[in-house]
Coordinates of C-alpha atoms (C1' of nucleotides) in Angstrom, one line a residue:
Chain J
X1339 CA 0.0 0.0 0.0
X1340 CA 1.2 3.3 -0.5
X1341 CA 0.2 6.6 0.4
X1342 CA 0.6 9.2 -2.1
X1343 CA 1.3 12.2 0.5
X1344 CA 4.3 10.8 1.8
X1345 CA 6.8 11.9 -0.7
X1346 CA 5.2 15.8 -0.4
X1347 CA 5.5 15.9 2.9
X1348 CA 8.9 14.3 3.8
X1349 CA 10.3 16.9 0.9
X1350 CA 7.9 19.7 3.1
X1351 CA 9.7 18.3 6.3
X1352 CA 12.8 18.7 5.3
X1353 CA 12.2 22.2 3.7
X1354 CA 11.2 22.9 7.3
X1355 CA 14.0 21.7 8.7
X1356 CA 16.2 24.0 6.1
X1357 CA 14.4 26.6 6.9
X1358 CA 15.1 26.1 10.6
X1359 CA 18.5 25.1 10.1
X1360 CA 17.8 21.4 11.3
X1361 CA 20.3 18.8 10.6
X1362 CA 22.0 21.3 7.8
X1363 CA 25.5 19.6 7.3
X1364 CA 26.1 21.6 4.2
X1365 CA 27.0 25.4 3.5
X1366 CA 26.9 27.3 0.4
X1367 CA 28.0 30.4 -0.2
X1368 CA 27.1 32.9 -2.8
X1369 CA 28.8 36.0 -3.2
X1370 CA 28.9 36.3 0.8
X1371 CA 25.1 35.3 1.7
X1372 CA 25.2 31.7 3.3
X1373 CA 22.8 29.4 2.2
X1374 CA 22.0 26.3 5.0
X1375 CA 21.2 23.0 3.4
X1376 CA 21.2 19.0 4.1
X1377 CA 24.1 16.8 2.2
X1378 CA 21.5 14.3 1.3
X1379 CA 19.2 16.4 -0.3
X1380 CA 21.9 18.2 -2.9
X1381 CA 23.7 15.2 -3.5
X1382 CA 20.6 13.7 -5.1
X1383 CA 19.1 17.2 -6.6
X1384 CA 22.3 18.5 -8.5
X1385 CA 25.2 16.5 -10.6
X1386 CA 27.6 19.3 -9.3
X1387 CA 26.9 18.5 -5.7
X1388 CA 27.1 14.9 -6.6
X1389 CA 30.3 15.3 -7.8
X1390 CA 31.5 17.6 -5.2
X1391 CA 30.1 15.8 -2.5
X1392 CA 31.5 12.5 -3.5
X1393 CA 34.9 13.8 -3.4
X1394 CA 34.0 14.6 0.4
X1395 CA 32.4 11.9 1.4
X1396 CA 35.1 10.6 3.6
X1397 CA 35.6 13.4 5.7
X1398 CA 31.2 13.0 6.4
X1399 CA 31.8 14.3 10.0
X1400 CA 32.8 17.7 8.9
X1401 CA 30.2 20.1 7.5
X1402 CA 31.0 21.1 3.9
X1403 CA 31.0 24.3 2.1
X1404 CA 30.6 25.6 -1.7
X1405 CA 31.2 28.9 -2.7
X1406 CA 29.6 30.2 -5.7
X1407 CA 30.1 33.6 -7.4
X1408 CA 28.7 32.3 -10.7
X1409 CA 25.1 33.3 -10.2
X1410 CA 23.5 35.3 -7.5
X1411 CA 22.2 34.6 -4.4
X1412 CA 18.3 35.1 -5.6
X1413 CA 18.8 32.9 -8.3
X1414 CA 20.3 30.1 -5.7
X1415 CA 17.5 31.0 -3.6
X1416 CA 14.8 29.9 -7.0
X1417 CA 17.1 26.9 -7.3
X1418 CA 17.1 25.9 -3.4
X1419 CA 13.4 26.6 -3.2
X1420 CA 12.8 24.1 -5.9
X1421 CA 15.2 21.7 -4.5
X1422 CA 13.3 21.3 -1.4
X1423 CA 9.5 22.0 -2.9
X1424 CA 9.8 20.9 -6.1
X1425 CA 8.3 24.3 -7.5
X1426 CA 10.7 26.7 -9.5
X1427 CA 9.7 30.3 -9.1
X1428 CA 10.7 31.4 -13.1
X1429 CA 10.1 35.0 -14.3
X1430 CA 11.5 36.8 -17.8
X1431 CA 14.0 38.2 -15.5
X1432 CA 15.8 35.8 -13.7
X1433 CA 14.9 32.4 -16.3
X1434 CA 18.1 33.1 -18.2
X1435 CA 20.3 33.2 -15.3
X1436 CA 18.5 30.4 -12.9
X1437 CA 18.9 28.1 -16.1
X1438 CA 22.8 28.7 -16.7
X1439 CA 23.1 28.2 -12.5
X1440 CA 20.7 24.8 -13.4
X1441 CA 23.2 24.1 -15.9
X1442 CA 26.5 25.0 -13.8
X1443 CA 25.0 22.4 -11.1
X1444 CA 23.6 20.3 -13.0
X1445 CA 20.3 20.3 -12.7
X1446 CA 18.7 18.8 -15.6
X1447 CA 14.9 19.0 -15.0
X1448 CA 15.4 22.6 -14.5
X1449 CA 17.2 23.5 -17.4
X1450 CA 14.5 21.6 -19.0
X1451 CA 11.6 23.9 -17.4
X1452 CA 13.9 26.9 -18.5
X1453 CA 14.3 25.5 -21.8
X1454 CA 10.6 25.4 -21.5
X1455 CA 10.1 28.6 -20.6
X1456 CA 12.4 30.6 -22.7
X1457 CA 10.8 28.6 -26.1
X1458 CA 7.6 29.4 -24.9
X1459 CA 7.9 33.2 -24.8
X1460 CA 8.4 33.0 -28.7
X1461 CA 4.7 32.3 -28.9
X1462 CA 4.3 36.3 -27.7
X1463 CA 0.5 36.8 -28.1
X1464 CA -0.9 39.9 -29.9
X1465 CA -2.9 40.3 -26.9
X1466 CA -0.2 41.2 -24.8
X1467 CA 1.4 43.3 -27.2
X1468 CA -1.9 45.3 -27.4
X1469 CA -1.7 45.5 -23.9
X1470 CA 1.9 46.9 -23.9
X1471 CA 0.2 49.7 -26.3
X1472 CA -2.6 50.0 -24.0
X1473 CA -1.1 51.1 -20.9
X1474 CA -0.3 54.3 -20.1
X1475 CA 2.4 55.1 -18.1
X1476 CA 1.2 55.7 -15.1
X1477 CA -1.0 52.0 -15.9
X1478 CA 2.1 50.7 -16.7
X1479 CA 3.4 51.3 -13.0
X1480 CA 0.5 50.8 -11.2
X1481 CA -0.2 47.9 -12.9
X1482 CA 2.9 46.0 -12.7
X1483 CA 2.0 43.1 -10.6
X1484 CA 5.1 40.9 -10.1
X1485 CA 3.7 37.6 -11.1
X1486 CA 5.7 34.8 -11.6
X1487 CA 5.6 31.2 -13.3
X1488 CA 5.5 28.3 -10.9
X1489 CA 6.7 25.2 -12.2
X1490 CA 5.2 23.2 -9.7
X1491 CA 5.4 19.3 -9.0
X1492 CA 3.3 19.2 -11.9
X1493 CA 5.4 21.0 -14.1
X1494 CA 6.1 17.9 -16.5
X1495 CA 2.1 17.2 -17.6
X1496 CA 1.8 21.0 -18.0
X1497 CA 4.6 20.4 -20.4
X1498 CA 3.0 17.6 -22.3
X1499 CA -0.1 20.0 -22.4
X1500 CA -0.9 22.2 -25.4
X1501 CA 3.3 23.1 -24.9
X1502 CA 4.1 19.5 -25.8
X1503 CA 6.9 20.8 -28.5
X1504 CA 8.8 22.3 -25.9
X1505 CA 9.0 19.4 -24.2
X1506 CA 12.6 18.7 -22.9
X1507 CA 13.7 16.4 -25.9
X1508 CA 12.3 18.6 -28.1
X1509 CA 14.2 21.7 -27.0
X1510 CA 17.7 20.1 -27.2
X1511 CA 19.1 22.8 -29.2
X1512 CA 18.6 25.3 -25.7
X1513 CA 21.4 23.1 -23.4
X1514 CA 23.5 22.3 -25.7
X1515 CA 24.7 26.1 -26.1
X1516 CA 26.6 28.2 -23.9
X1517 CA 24.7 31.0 -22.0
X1518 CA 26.4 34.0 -20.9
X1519 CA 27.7 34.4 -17.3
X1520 CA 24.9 35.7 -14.7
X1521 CA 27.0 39.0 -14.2
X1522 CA 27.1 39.2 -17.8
X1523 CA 23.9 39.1 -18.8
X1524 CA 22.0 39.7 -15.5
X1525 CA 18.7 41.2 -16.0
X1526 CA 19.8 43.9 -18.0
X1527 CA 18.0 45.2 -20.6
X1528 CA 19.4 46.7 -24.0
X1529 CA 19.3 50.0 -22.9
X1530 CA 22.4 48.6 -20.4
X1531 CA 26.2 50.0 -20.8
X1532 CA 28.3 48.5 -22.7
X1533 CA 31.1 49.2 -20.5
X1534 CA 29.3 47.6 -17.8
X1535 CA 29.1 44.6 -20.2
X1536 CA 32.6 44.6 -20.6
X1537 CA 33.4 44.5 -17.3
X1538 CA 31.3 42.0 -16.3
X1539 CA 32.7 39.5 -19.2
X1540 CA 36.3 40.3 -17.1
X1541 CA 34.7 39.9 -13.6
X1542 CA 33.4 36.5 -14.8
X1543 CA 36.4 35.3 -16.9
X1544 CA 37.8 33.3 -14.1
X1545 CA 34.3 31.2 -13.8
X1546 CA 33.9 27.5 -15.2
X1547 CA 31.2 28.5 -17.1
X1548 CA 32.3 28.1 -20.5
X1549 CA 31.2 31.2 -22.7
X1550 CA 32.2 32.9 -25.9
X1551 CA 33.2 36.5 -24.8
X1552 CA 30.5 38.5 -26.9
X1553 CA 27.8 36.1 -26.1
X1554 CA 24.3 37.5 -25.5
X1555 CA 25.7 40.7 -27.6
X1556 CA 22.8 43.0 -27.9
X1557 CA 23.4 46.2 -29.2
X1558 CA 21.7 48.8 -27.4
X1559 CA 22.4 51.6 -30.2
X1560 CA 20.3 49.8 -32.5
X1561 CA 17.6 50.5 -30.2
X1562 CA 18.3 54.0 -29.3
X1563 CA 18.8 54.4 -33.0
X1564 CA 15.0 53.2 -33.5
X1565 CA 13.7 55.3 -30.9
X1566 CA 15.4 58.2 -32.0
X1567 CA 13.6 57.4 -35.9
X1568 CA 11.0 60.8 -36.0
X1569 CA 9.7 58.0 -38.9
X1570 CA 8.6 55.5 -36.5
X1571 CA 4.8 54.9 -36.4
X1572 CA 4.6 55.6 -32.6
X1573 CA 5.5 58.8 -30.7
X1574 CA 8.5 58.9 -28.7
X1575 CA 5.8 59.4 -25.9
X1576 CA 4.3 56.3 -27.0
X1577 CA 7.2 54.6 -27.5
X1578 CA 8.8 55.6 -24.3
X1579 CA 5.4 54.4 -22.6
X1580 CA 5.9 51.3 -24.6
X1581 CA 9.3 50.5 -22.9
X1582 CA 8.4 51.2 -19.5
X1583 CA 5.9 49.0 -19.8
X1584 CA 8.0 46.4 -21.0
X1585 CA 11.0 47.2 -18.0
X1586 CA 7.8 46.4 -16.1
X1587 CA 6.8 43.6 -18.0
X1588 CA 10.1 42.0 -17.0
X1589 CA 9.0 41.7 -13.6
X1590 CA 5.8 40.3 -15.0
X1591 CA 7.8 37.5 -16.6
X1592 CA 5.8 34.9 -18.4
X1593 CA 2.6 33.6 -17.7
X1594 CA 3.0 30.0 -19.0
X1595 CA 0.5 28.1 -20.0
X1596 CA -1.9 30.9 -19.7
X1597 CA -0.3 33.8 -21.9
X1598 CA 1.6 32.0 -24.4
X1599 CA -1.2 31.4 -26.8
X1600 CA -1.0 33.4 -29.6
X1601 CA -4.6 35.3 -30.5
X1602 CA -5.9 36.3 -33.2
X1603 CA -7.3 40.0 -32.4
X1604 CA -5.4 42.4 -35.0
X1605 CA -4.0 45.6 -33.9
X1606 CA -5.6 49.2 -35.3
X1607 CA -4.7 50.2 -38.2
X1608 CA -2.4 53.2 -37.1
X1609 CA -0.4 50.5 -35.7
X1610 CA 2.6 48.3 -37.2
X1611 CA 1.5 45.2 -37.3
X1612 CA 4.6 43.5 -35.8
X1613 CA 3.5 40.2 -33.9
X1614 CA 6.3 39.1 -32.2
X1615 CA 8.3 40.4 -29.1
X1616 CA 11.7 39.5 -27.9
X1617 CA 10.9 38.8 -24.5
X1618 CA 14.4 40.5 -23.5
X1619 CA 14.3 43.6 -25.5
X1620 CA 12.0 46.0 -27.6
X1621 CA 12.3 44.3 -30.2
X1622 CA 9.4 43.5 -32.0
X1623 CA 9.7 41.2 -34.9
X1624 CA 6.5 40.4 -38.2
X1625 CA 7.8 36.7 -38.0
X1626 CA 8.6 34.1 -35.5
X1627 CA 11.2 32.8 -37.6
X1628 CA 12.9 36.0 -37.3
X1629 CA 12.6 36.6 -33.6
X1630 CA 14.0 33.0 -32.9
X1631 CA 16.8 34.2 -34.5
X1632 CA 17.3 37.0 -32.7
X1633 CA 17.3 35.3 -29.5
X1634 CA 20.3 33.7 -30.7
X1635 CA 21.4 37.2 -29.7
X1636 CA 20.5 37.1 -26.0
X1637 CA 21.3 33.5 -25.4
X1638 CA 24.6 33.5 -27.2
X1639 CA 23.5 30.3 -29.1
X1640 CA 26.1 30.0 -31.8
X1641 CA 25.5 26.8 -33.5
X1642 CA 27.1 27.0 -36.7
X1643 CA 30.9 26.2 -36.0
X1644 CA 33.3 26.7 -38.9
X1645 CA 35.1 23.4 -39.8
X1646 CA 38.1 24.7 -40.8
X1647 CA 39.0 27.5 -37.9
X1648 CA 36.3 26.3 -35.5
X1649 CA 34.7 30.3 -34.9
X1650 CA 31.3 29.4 -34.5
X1651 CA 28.3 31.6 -35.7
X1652 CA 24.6 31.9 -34.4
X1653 CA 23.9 32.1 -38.2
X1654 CA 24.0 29.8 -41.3
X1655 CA 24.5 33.1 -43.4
X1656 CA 26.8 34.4 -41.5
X1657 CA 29.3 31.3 -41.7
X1658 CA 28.8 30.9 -45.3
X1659 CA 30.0 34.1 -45.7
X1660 CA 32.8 33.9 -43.1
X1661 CA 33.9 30.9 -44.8
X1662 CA 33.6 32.4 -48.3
X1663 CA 35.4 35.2 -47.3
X1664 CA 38.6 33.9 -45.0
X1665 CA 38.4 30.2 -46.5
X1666 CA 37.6 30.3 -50.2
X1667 CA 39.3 33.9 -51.1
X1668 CA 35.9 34.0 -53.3
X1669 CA 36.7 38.2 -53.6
X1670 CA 37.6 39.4 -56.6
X1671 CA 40.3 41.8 -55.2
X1672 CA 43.9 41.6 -55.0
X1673 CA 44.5 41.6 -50.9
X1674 CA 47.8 43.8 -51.5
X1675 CA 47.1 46.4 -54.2
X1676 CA 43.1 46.0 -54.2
X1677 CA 42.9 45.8 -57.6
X1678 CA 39.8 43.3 -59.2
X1679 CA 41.8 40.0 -60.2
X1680 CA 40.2 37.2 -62.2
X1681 CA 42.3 34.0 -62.0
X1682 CA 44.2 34.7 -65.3
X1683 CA 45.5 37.8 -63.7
X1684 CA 45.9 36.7 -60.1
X1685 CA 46.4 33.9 -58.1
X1686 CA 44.8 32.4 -54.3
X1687 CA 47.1 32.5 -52.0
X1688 CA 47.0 30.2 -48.6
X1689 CA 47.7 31.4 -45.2
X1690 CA 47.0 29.1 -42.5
X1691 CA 43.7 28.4 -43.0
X1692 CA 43.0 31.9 -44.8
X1693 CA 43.1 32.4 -48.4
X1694 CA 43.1 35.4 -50.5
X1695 CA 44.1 37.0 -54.0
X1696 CA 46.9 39.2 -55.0
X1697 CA 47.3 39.7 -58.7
X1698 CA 50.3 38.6 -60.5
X1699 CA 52.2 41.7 -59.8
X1700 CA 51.9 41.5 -55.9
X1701 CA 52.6 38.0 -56.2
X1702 CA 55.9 38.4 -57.8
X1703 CA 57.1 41.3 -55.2
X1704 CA 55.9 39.2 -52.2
X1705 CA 57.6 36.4 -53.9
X1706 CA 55.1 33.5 -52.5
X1707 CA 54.1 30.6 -53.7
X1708 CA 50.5 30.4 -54.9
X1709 CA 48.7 26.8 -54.4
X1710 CA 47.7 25.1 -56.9
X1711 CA 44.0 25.3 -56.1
X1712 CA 41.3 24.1 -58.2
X1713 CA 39.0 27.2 -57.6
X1714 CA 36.8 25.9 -60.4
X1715 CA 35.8 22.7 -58.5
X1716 CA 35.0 24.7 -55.5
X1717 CA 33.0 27.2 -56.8
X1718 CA 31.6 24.1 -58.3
X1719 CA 30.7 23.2 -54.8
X1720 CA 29.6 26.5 -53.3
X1721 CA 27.3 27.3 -56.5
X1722 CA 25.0 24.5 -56.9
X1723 CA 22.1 24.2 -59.0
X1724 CA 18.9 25.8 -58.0
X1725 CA 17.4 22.1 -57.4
X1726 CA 20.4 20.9 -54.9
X1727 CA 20.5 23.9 -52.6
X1728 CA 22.3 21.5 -50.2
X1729 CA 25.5 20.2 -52.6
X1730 CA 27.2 23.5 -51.8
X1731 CA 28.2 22.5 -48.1
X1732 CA 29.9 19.6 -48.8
X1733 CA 28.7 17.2 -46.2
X1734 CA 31.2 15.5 -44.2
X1735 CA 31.2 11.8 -45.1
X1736 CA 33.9 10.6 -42.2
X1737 CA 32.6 12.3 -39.6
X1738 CA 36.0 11.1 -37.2
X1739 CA 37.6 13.6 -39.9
X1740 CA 40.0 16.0 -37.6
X1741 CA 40.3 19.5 -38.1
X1742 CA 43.5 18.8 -38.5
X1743 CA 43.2 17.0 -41.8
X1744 CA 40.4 20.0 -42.9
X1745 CA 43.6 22.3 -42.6
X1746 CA 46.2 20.0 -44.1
X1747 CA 44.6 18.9 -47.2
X1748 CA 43.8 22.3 -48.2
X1749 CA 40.4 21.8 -49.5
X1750 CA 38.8 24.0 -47.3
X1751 CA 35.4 23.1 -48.1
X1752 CA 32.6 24.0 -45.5
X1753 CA 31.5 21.1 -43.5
X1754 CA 28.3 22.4 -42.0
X1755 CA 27.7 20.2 -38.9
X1756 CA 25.2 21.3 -36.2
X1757 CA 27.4 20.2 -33.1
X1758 CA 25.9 19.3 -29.8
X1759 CA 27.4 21.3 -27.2
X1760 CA 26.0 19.5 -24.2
X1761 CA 27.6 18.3 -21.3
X1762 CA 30.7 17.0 -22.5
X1763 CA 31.0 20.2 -24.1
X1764 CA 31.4 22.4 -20.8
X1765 CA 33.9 20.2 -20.0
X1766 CA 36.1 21.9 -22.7
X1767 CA 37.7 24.8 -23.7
X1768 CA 35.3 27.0 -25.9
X1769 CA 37.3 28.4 -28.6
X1770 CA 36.8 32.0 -27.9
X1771 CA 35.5 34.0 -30.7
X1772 CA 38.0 37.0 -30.4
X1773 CA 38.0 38.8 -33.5
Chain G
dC856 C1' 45.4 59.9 -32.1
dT857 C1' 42.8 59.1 -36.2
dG858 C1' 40.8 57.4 -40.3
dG859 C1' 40.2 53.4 -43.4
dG860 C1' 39.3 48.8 -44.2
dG861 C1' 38.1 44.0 -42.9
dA862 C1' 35.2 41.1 -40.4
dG863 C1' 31.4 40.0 -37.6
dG864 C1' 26.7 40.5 -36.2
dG865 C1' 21.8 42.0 -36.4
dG866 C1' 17.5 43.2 -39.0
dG867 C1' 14.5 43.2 -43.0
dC868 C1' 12.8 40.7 -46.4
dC869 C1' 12.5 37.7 -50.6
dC870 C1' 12.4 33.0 -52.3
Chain Q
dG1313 C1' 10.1 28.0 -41.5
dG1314 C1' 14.6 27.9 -43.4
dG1315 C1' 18.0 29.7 -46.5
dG1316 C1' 20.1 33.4 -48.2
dC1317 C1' 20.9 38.1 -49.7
dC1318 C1' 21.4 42.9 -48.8
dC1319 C1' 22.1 46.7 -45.8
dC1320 C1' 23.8 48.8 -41.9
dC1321 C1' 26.3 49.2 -37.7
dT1322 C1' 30.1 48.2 -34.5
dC1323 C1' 34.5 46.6 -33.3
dC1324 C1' 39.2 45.9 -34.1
dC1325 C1' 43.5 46.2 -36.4
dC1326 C1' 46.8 48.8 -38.8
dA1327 C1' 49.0 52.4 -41.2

DNA sequence: CTGGGGAGGGGGCCC
DNA sequence: GGGGCCCCCTCCCCA
């Protein structure tokens, strides 16, 4: 026989007894508050304290302590609290960073919900942007009722609900990139310093928390740029009323499984008829195609790695044309006296893994060797026929093929691969993307 | 210190 | 919805 209440309330016991300091055998510090917990309880709620608390096991008699300046103490707090209630307290402000401290401690099921969460939000309804619009300013404060997303114990059948595509298999592609550090990122919005940005990427640089330096790049002079455009359909009052509703609306977070739905009430015609809202920034984008790319931009997703120099890229475009450009020396110009070249009156010349041009001329006073490239055959392969858009990227067929060989051989055709930076992936070294 | 150019990155939009 | 192109902006390097 068994009696369903017994697993609620043994978890509500010892929550009690954390909150009463009962038994607590473990202490964890982040950035100077002390958090009180029990051993047991993070050993079997986080891989990290697994780990970590394995290593200690022998030395059980003495009370162990973690220091953390990876994330902040609210965000341990959201984590703690769900440890010991199985409810995660997740809001558009804190989701980012309580999933990259989920991921830090390894905390799959709430990465998962994160994943969850932050998919969801593309699914911005038109009803809430009308509301946005709506509310005047002094609405917009008044108004802002902090309410937050509860992932409950009955977070998972919520996400087999009407969300079932963001279910955790189906949002892979979410873990398996790098997030930027909680100091970087934070709960800034785009109207944030760079400077402050900066410093934050060197405050955080000593972390474990593998991230490319520019990840979550927003640029926040776009934005000003837009709100300075007298051509923009709203006022600067209006739009300035539009923002502060959205700062607000950050605290508002997400109401899953309630606002995500997206309606189908049109806006008035004086209105653009943009649907879509980053839920990070002002942006407002026509398609969701086009704002799921630009969250690439706030989650620092780059999953487009160049084969043969291994930058990565949050866009296919974007690598095409990096690899075009550095790899393939497709320009017309001579890199030396920038004159146009064809390839009777100039030649490619390899560098590493860069190529260029330099006409015959340059070639002779440099005195280097040009390779003996087939440049027909790969532009062969990077202009294929209208009905094989794919035979450009030449698809790796030994996929145990080392970057080494991609280098030696010289062929420097793009193997597009989309990698899986999971777990193993934190474990290395992130080739930083330092122009 | 400054200006020019290259490269990367983001947005709009067409196919 | 994805791929790809164009445009624009920013950053960085170098002369």
């Amino acid at each position: 026989m068994e009696i369903s209440t017994h697993q609620s309330h043994l978890l509500q016991q010892l929550n009690e007894q954390r909150r009463q300091d009962v038994f607590c055998d473990c202490s964890i510090l982040v950035e100077g508050k002390v958090f009180k917990a029990h051993r047991n309880v993070l050993f079997a709620s986080s891989g990290y304290f697994k780990m970590l608390l394995s290593q200690n096991s022998k030395e059980t008699s003495q009370p162990t302590t973690a220091t953390f300046q990876a994330f902040s103490p609210d965000t341990f707090t959201v984590i703690l609290d769900f440890v010991y209630s199985g409810k995660l307290s997740l809001t558009g402000q804190n989701v980012i960073e309580v999933m990259s401290a989920a991921s830090f401690l390894q905390m799959t099921d709430v990465i998962s919900v994160c994943k969850t969460f932050i998919k969801s939000s593309l699914d911005i309804s038109e009803k809430e942007k009308d509301r946005y619009f709506s509310l005047s300013d002094k609405d917009a404060s008044s108004n802002g009722i902090e309410r937050s997303a509860f992932y409950g114990g009955s977070w998972q059948e919520e996400s087999s609900s009407p969300h079932s595509h963001l279910s955790p298999d189906h949002g892979k592609s979410w873990g398996k990139y790098n997030y930027p550090p909680a100091s970087q990122r934070s709960t800034q919005l785009p109207g944030a310093k760079q400077e402050q940005r900066k410093d934050s990427i060197k405050k955080t640089k000593h972390l474990r928390l593998s991230q490319p330096p520019e990840a979550a790049q927003y640029k926040s002079s776009k934005r000003e740029a837009r709100a300075s455009d007298s051509s923009s359909h709203i006022s600067q009052a209006e739009e300035q009323a539009q923002i502060d509703t959205e700062m607000d609306s950050a605290s508002v977070g997400y109401q899953y499984g309630q606002g995500s739905e997206v309606t189908s009430r049109s806006f008035s015609d004086d209105l653009p008829r943009m649907r879509f809202k980053c839920p990070y920034c002002t942006h407002v984008v026509k398609r969701k195609a086009d704002l799921k790319r630009h969250l690439r931009c706030h989650t620092g997703e780059r999953p487009y790695p160049c084969q043969a120099c291994g930058k990565r890229f949050s866009r296919l475009d974007h690598l095409s044309s990096h690899f075009r450009t550095i790899h393939q020396a497709c320009k017309l110009i001579c890199r030396k006296c920038k004159r146009h070249v064809t390839d009777l009156t100039g030649q490619v010349v390899q560098e590493g893994t860069r190529r260029y041009r330099l006409c015959n001329e340059c070639l002779a006073e440099v005195g280097i060797d040009s390779l003996p490239i087939d440049l027909e055959a790969e532009q062969h392969l990077m202009s294929p026929s209208d009905g094989d858009k794919h035979s450009r990227w030449h698809l790796s067929e030994d996929e145990n093929r080392s970057y080494v060989e991609i280098v030696e051989d010289g062929s420097a055709d793009l193997v597009i691969q989309q990698v899986d930076d999971s777990e193993e992936e934190e474990e290395k070294e992130i080739k930083p993307n330092i122009r």
